Amino acid sequence: MIKKPFIYFDMGNVLVTFSHELAARQTAELCGIPEKLAWQILFDEGLHWEYERGELAEEEFFGRFCQRARSESGFAAPDPQKFDLAASAIFELNTRILPILCGLRGAGYQLGVLSNTSTAHWRYCSSRFPFLVSRFQRHALSFQIGVMKPSAAIYARAAEIAGVLPADILFFDDRAENITAAIEAGWDAVLFTTPAAAAKELASRRIVTNY
C-alpha cells in the first residue's frame, strides 16, 4: 500500500485570491491619505510583514500605522474595526480548488494550511470561508509560529504541526522561493499555477481526486 502524504496548501493565491494593492487603496481612502503612502507604510517599510510574523499585536499594528500616517495632512483617525475591515476585505474564494479539496478529504487525505498571514487576515478568511477550518485538520500560520516562508524554521514547525516526517509532506504554493525552501526542508513541493495543473500533479503521484 502506498503511504498517503500529508498535503499542505498555501492560502493566498491558492485557496483564495487577494490583492495587497486593494489593501493599500482601501486603508488610504479610509484614512484620507495617498494610496502611495499607505503602500509605503504597509509594505515598503515592512509594517505588514512584522504583523504577519506575529511581532505586533493588532493594537500595535493599528497604532503604528496611524502614528506614521499622521504626518500626512488630511489624515483622519479611523475606527479600528473599520480599519481592520479595510485591510482585510481583499480576499476572494478560488472556487475551482474546492472539488480537489473535497476529493482529497473524501479519499482520506489529511490536509493543512501553511500560510504567511496575520491575525486579522486569518480571522477574516476563516470566518468568510469556513472551509479553511472544516476541510483542513492542521493550520501552520506565520503569525502564530513567529516566522514567515521561506524561512527554514516555518517548515520545521509545520512538519511538527502535521505530525509527520518532512518526506511525508506534499506542499502547493504559488511562490517559487517557498517551493525551493520546502524542497530543501525535505518536502515534496509543487509550484501552484491552476487547479487543473495541481490535479495533474496529484495524479502523477497516484493521488486521485474527483476533480
XYZ file of N, CA and C in Angstrom:
633
model
N 0.842 -1.199 0.000
C 0.000 0.000 0.000
C 0.878 1.250 0.000
N 0.548 2.234 -0.857
C 1.291 3.472 -0.908
C 0.883 4.356 0.270
N 1.897 4.868 0.990
C 1.610 5.725 2.131
C 1.044 7.052 1.655
N -0.032 7.496 2.280
C -0.648 8.758 1.897
C 0.132 9.920 2.484
N 0.501 10.902 1.663
C 1.195 12.077 2.205
C 0.226 12.998 2.932
N 0.780 13.777 3.829
C 0.042 14.901 4.388
C 0.185 16.034 3.377
N -0.910 16.712 3.044
C -0.867 17.709 1.978
C -1.153 19.103 2.541
N -0.141 19.957 2.430
C -0.277 21.357 2.820
C -0.586 22.209 1.590
N -1.467 23.178 1.771
C -1.748 24.189 0.750
C -1.456 25.573 1.321
N -0.813 26.411 0.523
C -0.731 27.829 0.838
C -2.149 28.395 0.763
N -2.393 29.514 1.444
C -3.719 30.122 1.383
C -3.811 31.155 0.259
N -2.994 32.211 0.312
C -3.096 33.296 -0.651
C -2.716 32.906 -2.066
N -3.623 33.161 -2.986
C -3.473 32.849 -4.406
C -3.369 31.355 -4.697
N -3.828 30.561 -3.753
C -4.019 29.120 -3.964
C -5.448 28.773 -3.564
N -5.747 28.894 -2.279
C -7.108 28.627 -1.805
C -8.013 29.844 -1.988
N -7.450 31.009 -1.802
C -8.173 32.266 -2.028
C -7.245 33.208 -2.786
N -7.831 34.124 -3.549
C -7.039 35.168 -4.207
C -7.051 36.411 -3.323
N -6.075 37.300 -3.540
C -6.021 38.511 -2.726
C -5.276 39.605 -3.480
N -5.351 40.817 -2.934
C -4.693 41.959 -3.556
C -4.141 42.895 -2.491
N -2.816 42.981 -2.395
C -2.209 43.960 -1.496
C -2.507 45.385 -1.959
N -2.620 45.559 -3.273
C -2.954 46.874 -3.798
C -4.317 47.349 -3.270
N -5.252 46.427 -3.190
C -6.577 46.770 -2.666
C -6.493 47.145 -1.194
N -5.664 46.457 -0.434
C -5.488 46.789 0.982
C -4.956 48.210 1.134
N -3.965 48.557 0.325
C -3.406 49.908 0.390
C -4.448 50.947 -0.012
N -5.202 50.664 -1.052
C -6.200 51.614 -1.542
C -7.311 51.818 -0.513
N -7.801 50.739 0.058
C -8.924 50.839 0.998
C -8.509 51.507 2.303
N -7.333 51.196 2.799
C -6.886 51.852 4.033
C -6.586 53.329 3.779
N -6.057 53.634 2.599
C -5.777 55.033 2.260
C -7.061 55.844 2.186
N -8.076 55.303 1.533
C -9.356 56.008 1.415
C -9.993 56.238 2.783
N -9.890 55.228 3.641
C -10.479 55.342 4.975
C -9.777 56.424 5.793
N -8.448 56.511 5.639
C -7.660 57.416 6.466
C -7.435 58.786 5.833
N -7.842 58.947 4.574
C -7.664 60.225 3.916
C -6.229 60.542 3.557
N -5.456 59.514 3.217
C -4.061 59.705 2.842
C -3.842 59.155 1.437
N -2.754 59.503 0.770
C -2.490 58.951 -0.556
C -2.262 57.444 -0.508
N -2.725 56.775 -1.527
C -2.540 55.334 -1.603
C -1.055 54.965 -1.587
N -0.244 55.789 -2.223
C 1.192 55.524 -2.261
C 1.781 55.491 -0.860
N 1.312 56.378 0.017
C 1.809 56.401 1.393
C 1.361 55.165 2.155
N 0.109 54.772 1.974
C -0.380 53.558 2.639
C 0.452 52.355 2.218
N 0.743 52.261 0.930
C 1.575 51.155 0.442
C 2.967 51.212 1.071
N 3.518 52.400 1.132
C 4.862 52.556 1.698
C 4.895 52.097 3.153
N 3.915 52.525 3.944
C 3.875 52.160 5.360
C 3.702 50.658 5.529
N 2.742 50.104 4.813
C 2.396 48.701 4.999
C 3.457 47.753 4.464
N 3.941 48.026 3.269
C 4.759 47.036 2.575
C 6.212 47.456 2.376
N 6.447 48.672 1.881
C 7.837 49.092 1.674
C 8.594 49.213 2.992
N 7.947 49.754 4.004
C 8.590 49.906 5.312
C 8.444 48.653 6.176
N 7.624 47.712 5.750
C 7.578 46.405 6.388
C 6.639 46.228 7.556
N 5.745 47.197 7.797
C 4.832 47.061 8.934
C 3.967 45.810 8.812
N 3.450 45.574 7.611
C 2.596 44.398 7.422
C 3.367 43.115 7.645
N 4.637 43.072 7.242
C 5.422 41.845 7.417
C 5.698 41.590 8.899
N 5.912 42.650 9.681
C 6.058 42.474 11.131
C 4.786 41.860 11.712
N 3.650 42.316 11.220
C 2.351 41.809 11.683
C 2.204 40.334 11.320
N 2.591 39.971 10.103
C 2.466 38.573 9.683
C 3.440 37.656 10.430
N 4.545 38.195 10.911
C 5.474 37.386 11.706
C 5.042 37.300 13.165
N 3.931 37.930 13.499
C 3.443 37.875 14.873
C 4.219 38.758 15.824
N 4.980 39.718 15.279
C 5.775 40.607 16.118
C 4.954 41.756 16.680
N 3.778 41.986 16.113
C 2.896 43.060 16.552
C 1.515 42.517 16.869
N 0.958 42.935 17.982
C -0.453 42.667 18.265
C -1.295 43.572 17.373
N -2.583 43.276 17.270
C -3.466 44.077 16.414
C -3.435 45.552 16.802
N -3.472 45.821 18.109
C -3.486 47.201 18.557
C -2.185 47.918 18.181
N -1.069 47.204 18.249
C 0.222 47.792 17.900
C 0.300 48.076 16.403
N -0.198 47.133 15.605
C -0.208 47.317 14.157
C -1.024 48.551 13.784
N -2.216 48.652 14.339
C -3.094 49.798 14.079
C -2.440 51.094 14.554
N -1.893 51.084 15.757
C -1.282 52.276 16.316
C -0.071 52.741 15.526
N 0.754 51.800 15.086
C 1.942 52.147 14.320
C 1.558 52.742 12.963
N 0.532 52.171 12.332
C 0.075 52.712 11.052
C -0.408 54.144 11.230
N -1.240 54.363 12.232
C -1.798 55.699 12.447
C -0.707 56.706 12.812
N 0.238 56.299 13.633
C 1.321 57.189 14.022
C 2.115 57.634 12.802
N 2.372 56.687 11.914
C 3.132 57.012 10.708
C 2.307 57.869 9.746
N 1.018 57.589 9.631
C 0.157 58.288 8.671
C -0.195 59.697 9.131
N -0.081 59.983 10.426
C -0.443 61.319 10.939
C 0.428 62.418 10.357
N 1.589 62.044 9.843
C 2.472 63.052 9.268
C 1.905 63.643 7.983
N 0.888 62.984 7.414
C 0.275 63.440 6.155
C -0.920 64.328 6.448
N -0.956 65.517 5.837
C -2.106 66.396 6.011
C -3.354 65.728 5.458
N -4.451 65.895 6.153
C -5.699 65.278 5.740
C -5.960 63.944 6.408
N -5.011 63.459 7.212
C -5.207 62.182 7.889
C -6.386 62.262 8.845
N -7.251 61.251 8.784
C -8.392 61.141 9.689
C -8.278 59.829 10.446
N -8.194 59.904 11.765
C -8.044 58.690 12.571
C -9.258 57.781 12.365
N -9.063 56.561 11.879
C -10.197 55.687 11.590
C -10.649 54.890 12.806
N -11.846 54.394 12.737
C -12.320 53.427 13.717
C -11.513 52.141 13.543
N -10.992 51.553 14.612
C -10.152 50.362 14.481
C -10.823 49.206 13.737
N -12.110 49.010 13.970
C -12.806 47.919 13.294
C -12.949 48.193 11.802
N -13.200 49.433 11.439
C -13.288 49.777 10.017
C -11.923 49.656 9.344
N -10.877 50.019 10.068
C -9.526 49.874 9.544
C -9.204 48.398 9.316
N -9.558 47.581 10.285
C -9.334 46.141 10.180
C -10.031 45.571 8.948
N -11.265 46.000 8.707
C -12.013 45.513 7.549
C -11.406 46.027 6.248
N -11.002 47.272 6.225
C -10.405 47.831 5.013
C -9.129 47.092 4.629
N -8.353 46.698 5.618
C -7.101 45.993 5.362
C -7.300 44.510 5.073
N -8.465 43.977 5.450
C -8.684 42.532 5.342
C -9.652 42.123 4.241
N -10.522 43.006 3.811
C -11.523 42.664 2.795
C -10.882 42.706 1.413
N -9.930 41.827 1.207
C -9.136 41.806 -0.031
C -9.082 40.409 -0.635
N -9.873 39.493 -0.091
C -9.798 38.087 -0.481
C -11.053 37.622 -1.204
N -10.864 36.727 -2.168
C -11.970 36.075 -2.860
C -11.673 34.578 -2.951
N -12.715 33.795 -2.888
C -12.563 32.336 -2.922
C -12.120 31.867 -4.305
N -11.147 30.967 -4.331
C -10.759 30.280 -5.566
C -11.666 29.055 -5.692
N -12.823 29.233 -6.271
C -13.842 28.186 -6.275
C -13.387 26.908 -6.981
N -12.485 27.035 -7.943
C -12.078 25.864 -8.723
C -11.212 24.895 -7.930
N -10.708 25.324 -6.766
C -9.910 24.423 -5.946
C -10.790 23.522 -5.083
N -12.055 23.890 -4.895
C -12.918 23.163 -3.962
C -13.134 21.696 -4.334
N -13.379 21.350 -5.617
C -13.543 19.929 -5.937
C -12.316 19.087 -5.594
N -11.136 19.667 -5.754
C -9.912 18.945 -5.404
C -9.877 18.678 -3.909
N -10.190 19.685 -3.114
C -10.173 19.517 -1.660
C -11.198 18.486 -1.212
N -12.388 18.561 -1.777
C -13.435 17.583 -1.433
C -12.999 16.173 -1.800
N -12.381 16.042 -2.980
C -11.909 14.730 -3.408
C -10.824 14.182 -2.509
N -9.912 15.038 -2.090
C -8.834 14.599 -1.200
C -9.375 14.189 0.167
N -10.268 14.988 0.714
C -10.846 14.634 2.015
C -11.668 13.361 1.905
N -12.408 13.219 0.808
C -13.193 12.002 0.623
C -12.338 10.769 0.504
N -11.119 10.927 -0.005
C -10.201 9.796 -0.140
C -9.370 9.573 1.116
N -9.605 10.367 2.128
C -8.953 10.138 3.415
C -7.625 10.835 3.620
N -7.302 11.811 2.779
C -6.044 12.538 2.949
C -6.175 13.597 4.036
N -5.114 13.745 4.817
C -5.047 14.788 5.819
C -4.522 16.060 5.156
N -5.193 17.186 5.414
C -4.868 18.438 4.755
C -4.514 19.521 5.772
N -3.657 20.441 5.339
C -3.291 21.555 6.198
C -3.123 22.835 5.403
N -3.198 23.957 6.107
C -2.931 25.272 5.528
C -1.601 25.765 6.086
N -0.681 26.096 5.195
C 0.592 26.701 5.583
C 0.653 28.064 4.921
N 0.549 29.120 5.717
C 0.366 30.449 5.125
C 1.101 31.532 5.889
N 1.661 32.476 5.133
C 2.089 33.751 5.702
C 0.843 34.614 5.821
N 0.418 34.876 7.039
C -0.814 35.639 7.229
C -0.799 36.312 8.593
N -1.699 37.244 8.781
C -1.790 37.989 10.038
C -3.021 37.544 10.830
N -3.075 37.996 12.065
C -4.239 37.698 12.903
C -5.530 38.142 12.229
N -5.553 39.375 11.743
C -6.770 39.927 11.146
C -7.140 39.214 9.859
N -6.163 38.938 9.025
C -6.457 38.257 7.765
C -6.966 36.849 7.997
N -6.374 36.132 8.947
C -6.845 34.781 9.215
C -8.255 34.805 9.798
N -8.527 35.732 10.691
C -9.870 35.829 11.260
C -10.891 36.120 10.170
N -10.564 37.052 9.288
C -11.472 37.405 8.196
C -11.692 36.211 7.273
N -10.621 35.570 6.850
C -10.739 34.481 5.877
C -11.418 33.251 6.471
N -11.063 32.880 7.675
C -11.661 31.678 8.267
C -13.133 31.891 8.589
N -13.532 33.152 8.797
C -14.947 33.454 9.022
C -15.710 33.485 7.710
N -15.150 34.127 6.694
C -15.838 34.257 5.412
C -15.802 32.959 4.616
N -14.725 32.204 4.772
C -14.553 30.953 4.032
C -14.352 29.813 5.029
N -15.421 29.338 5.651
C -15.290 28.355 6.731
C -14.664 27.028 6.316
N -14.566 26.755 5.008
C -13.911 25.513 4.584
C -12.442 25.502 5.014
N -11.866 26.688 5.269
C -10.480 26.749 5.724
C -10.300 26.070 7.079
N -11.381 25.965 7.812
C -11.355 25.262 9.092
C -11.927 23.855 8.943
N -13.054 23.732 8.250
C -13.739 22.443 8.176
C -13.015 21.418 7.306
N -12.311 21.871 6.272
C -11.655 20.947 5.343
C -10.196 20.665 5.685
N -9.647 21.442 6.614
C -8.224 21.313 6.939
C -8.044 20.971 8.412
N -7.248 19.924 8.659
C -7.058 19.446 10.022
C -5.970 20.219 10.771
N -5.003 20.791 10.034
C -3.879 21.469 10.668
C -3.681 22.843 10.025
N -3.222 23.786 10.839
C -3.006 25.153 10.363
C -1.655 25.639 10.880
N -0.741 25.881 9.953
C 0.587 26.402 10.282
C 0.642 27.838 9.766
N 0.442 28.796 10.665
C 0.248 30.184 10.283
C 1.401 31.032 10.819
N 1.928 31.898 9.963
C 3.144 32.631 10.311
C 2.986 33.470 11.573
N 1.849 34.112 11.759
C 1.698 34.983 12.918
C 1.691 34.196 14.220
N 1.327 32.917 14.159
C 1.362 32.063 15.339
C 2.739 31.441 15.550
N 3.395 31.089 14.455
C 4.700 30.433 14.544
C 5.811 31.440 14.807
N 5.641 32.681 14.315
C 6.624 33.722 14.565
C 7.682 33.853 13.490
N 7.431 33.243 12.340
C 8.373 33.312 11.226
C 7.598 33.071 9.945
N 8.117 33.608 8.832
C 7.423 33.515 7.555
C 8.182 32.627 6.570
N 7.436 32.054 5.637
C 8.072 31.432 4.486
C 8.869 32.500 3.743
N 10.048 32.213 3.226
C 10.632 30.878 3.060
C 11.652 30.484 4.122
N 11.552 31.020 5.332
C 12.479 30.634 6.389
C 12.362 29.137 6.686
N 13.500 28.486 6.882
C 13.501 27.042 7.155
C 12.714 26.714 8.419
N 12.690 27.651 9.375
C 12.050 27.372 10.661
C 10.556 27.109 10.527
N 9.899 27.769 9.572
C 8.449 27.581 9.458
C 8.121 26.198 8.897
N 8.998 25.672 8.053
C 8.762 24.329 7.512
C 8.987 23.268 8.588
N 9.997 23.479 9.422
C 10.247 22.540 10.515
C 9.064 22.514 11.479
N 8.550 23.697 11.807
C 7.409 23.766 12.723
C 6.150 23.210 12.081
N 5.962 23.477 10.783
C 4.778 22.958 10.088
C 4.780 21.438 10.059
N 5.947 20.823 9.906
C 6.026 19.357 9.936
C 5.639 18.837 11.315
N 6.064 19.539 12.359
C 5.673 19.154 13.714
C 4.170 19.274 13.900
N 3.593 20.348 13.382
C 2.146 20.549 13.496
C 1.392 19.449 12.752
N 1.902 19.052 11.590
C 1.266 17.975 10.825
C 1.444 16.627 11.497
N 2.504 16.478 12.289
C 2.760 15.220 12.984
C 3.332 14.140 12.079
N 4.048 14.561 11.032
C 4.636 13.602 10.096
C 6.070 14.015 9.799
N 6.823 13.111 9.158
C 8.173 13.428 8.732
C 8.136 14.351 7.517
N 9.162 15.175 7.326
C 9.193 16.053 6.155
C 8.994 15.311 4.837
N 9.553 14.119 4.732
C 9.438 13.351 3.488
C 8.013 12.905 3.199
N 7.142 13.005 4.199
C 5.749 12.573 4.027
C 4.805 13.748 3.770
N 5.355 14.904 3.382
C 4.537 16.095 3.141
C 4.589 16.476 1.670
N 3.431 16.775 1.105
C 3.302 17.366 -0.224
C 2.761 18.776 -0.024
N 3.347 19.747 -0.739
C 3.014 21.155 -0.500
C 2.784 21.875 -1.813
N 1.701 22.674 -1.855
C 1.401 23.528 -3.005
C 1.484 24.996 -2.574
N 2.277 25.776 -3.318
C 2.433 27.197 -3.031
C 2.643 27.918 -4.359
N 2.220 29.183 -4.424
C 2.312 29.914 -5.686
C 3.621 30.681 -5.855
N 4.499 30.655 -4.856
C 5.754 31.397 -4.941
C 6.944 30.441 -5.032
N 7.788 30.667 -6.035
C 8.891 29.756 -6.312
C 9.858 29.655 -5.135
N 10.124 30.776 -4.452
C 11.081 30.729 -3.341
C 10.566 29.876 -2.184
N 9.247 29.832 -2.018
C 8.671 28.994 -0.965
C 8.743 27.513 -1.322
N 8.606 27.219 -2.600
C 8.735 25.839 -3.067
C 10.179 25.365 -2.921
N 11.121 26.209 -3.308
C 12.538 25.851 -3.172
C 12.895 25.562 -1.723
N 12.422 26.403 -0.816
C 12.716 26.208 0.605
C 12.074 24.933 1.136
N 10.870 24.619 0.679
C 10.200 23.398 1.111
C 10.972 22.162 0.648
N 11.436 22.185 -0.569
C 12.222 21.056 -1.092
C 13.511 20.905 -0.295
N 14.147 22.034 0.030
C 15.363 21.994 0.846
C 15.083 21.443 2.240
N 13.850 21.595 2.706
C 13.447 21.056 4.009
C 13.089 19.577 3.936
N 13.141 19.009 2.741
C 12.856 17.585 2.589
C 11.442 17.265 2.179
N 10.669 18.284 1.809
C 9.291 18.084 1.385
C 9.216 17.819 -0.118
N 8.123 17.220 -0.533
C 7.744 17.201 -1.940
C 6.900 18.456 -2.143
N 7.310 19.326 -3.048
C 6.631 20.611 -3.185
C 6.428 20.958 -4.647
N 5.280 21.578 -4.942
C 4.879 21.882 -6.320
C 4.468 23.350 -6.423
N 4.966 24.026 -7.443
C 4.546 25.403 -7.693
C 3.119 25.408 -8.214
N 2.230 26.084 -7.497
C 0.825 26.137 -7.884
C 0.616 27.185 -8.961
N -0.050 26.778 -10.031
C -0.431 27.717 -11.100
C -1.946 27.743 -11.268
N -2.550 26.582 -11.505
C -4.005 26.469 -11.647
C -4.480 25.200 -10.949
N -5.764 25.138 -10.586
C -6.289 23.902 -10.021
C -6.130 22.712 -10.965
N -6.314 22.928 -12.272
C -6.173 21.830 -13.226
C -4.747 21.287 -13.217
N -3.751 22.181 -13.168
C -2.359 21.741 -13.118
C -2.064 21.017 -11.809
N -2.663 21.502 -10.707
C -2.477 20.842 -9.418
C -3.063 19.434 -9.450
N -4.216 19.279 -10.086
C -4.838 17.952 -10.198
C -3.932 16.997 -10.968
N -3.261 17.488 -11.999
C -2.334 16.649 -12.762
C -1.136 16.240 -11.909
N -0.652 17.166 -11.097
C 0.461 16.840 -10.208
C 0.047 15.781 -9.188
N -1.158 15.886 -8.692
C -1.658 14.875 -7.763
C -1.769 13.517 -8.451
N -2.317 13.519 -9.651
C -2.484 12.272 -10.388
C -1.136 11.616 -10.693
N -0.129 12.441 -10.981
C 1.204 11.894 -11.274
C 1.810 11.208 -10.057
N 1.290 11.523 -8.869
C 1.739 10.897 -7.624
C 0.774 9.815 -7.176
N -0.121 9.443 -8.065
C -1.138 8.410 -7.816
C -2.077 8.822 -6.693
N -2.308 10.132 -6.605
C -3.289 10.683 -5.678
C -4.505 11.061 -6.505
N -5.565 10.345 -6.350
C -6.738 10.508 -7.224
C -7.810 11.317 -6.489
N -8.347 12.337 -7.185
C -9.474 13.091 -6.646
C -10.602 13.015 -7.685
N -11.731 13.601 -7.347
C -12.845 13.616 -8.289
C -12.904 14.915 -9.071
N -11.760 15.616 -9.181
C -11.725 16.916 -9.865
C -12.091 16.739 -11.331
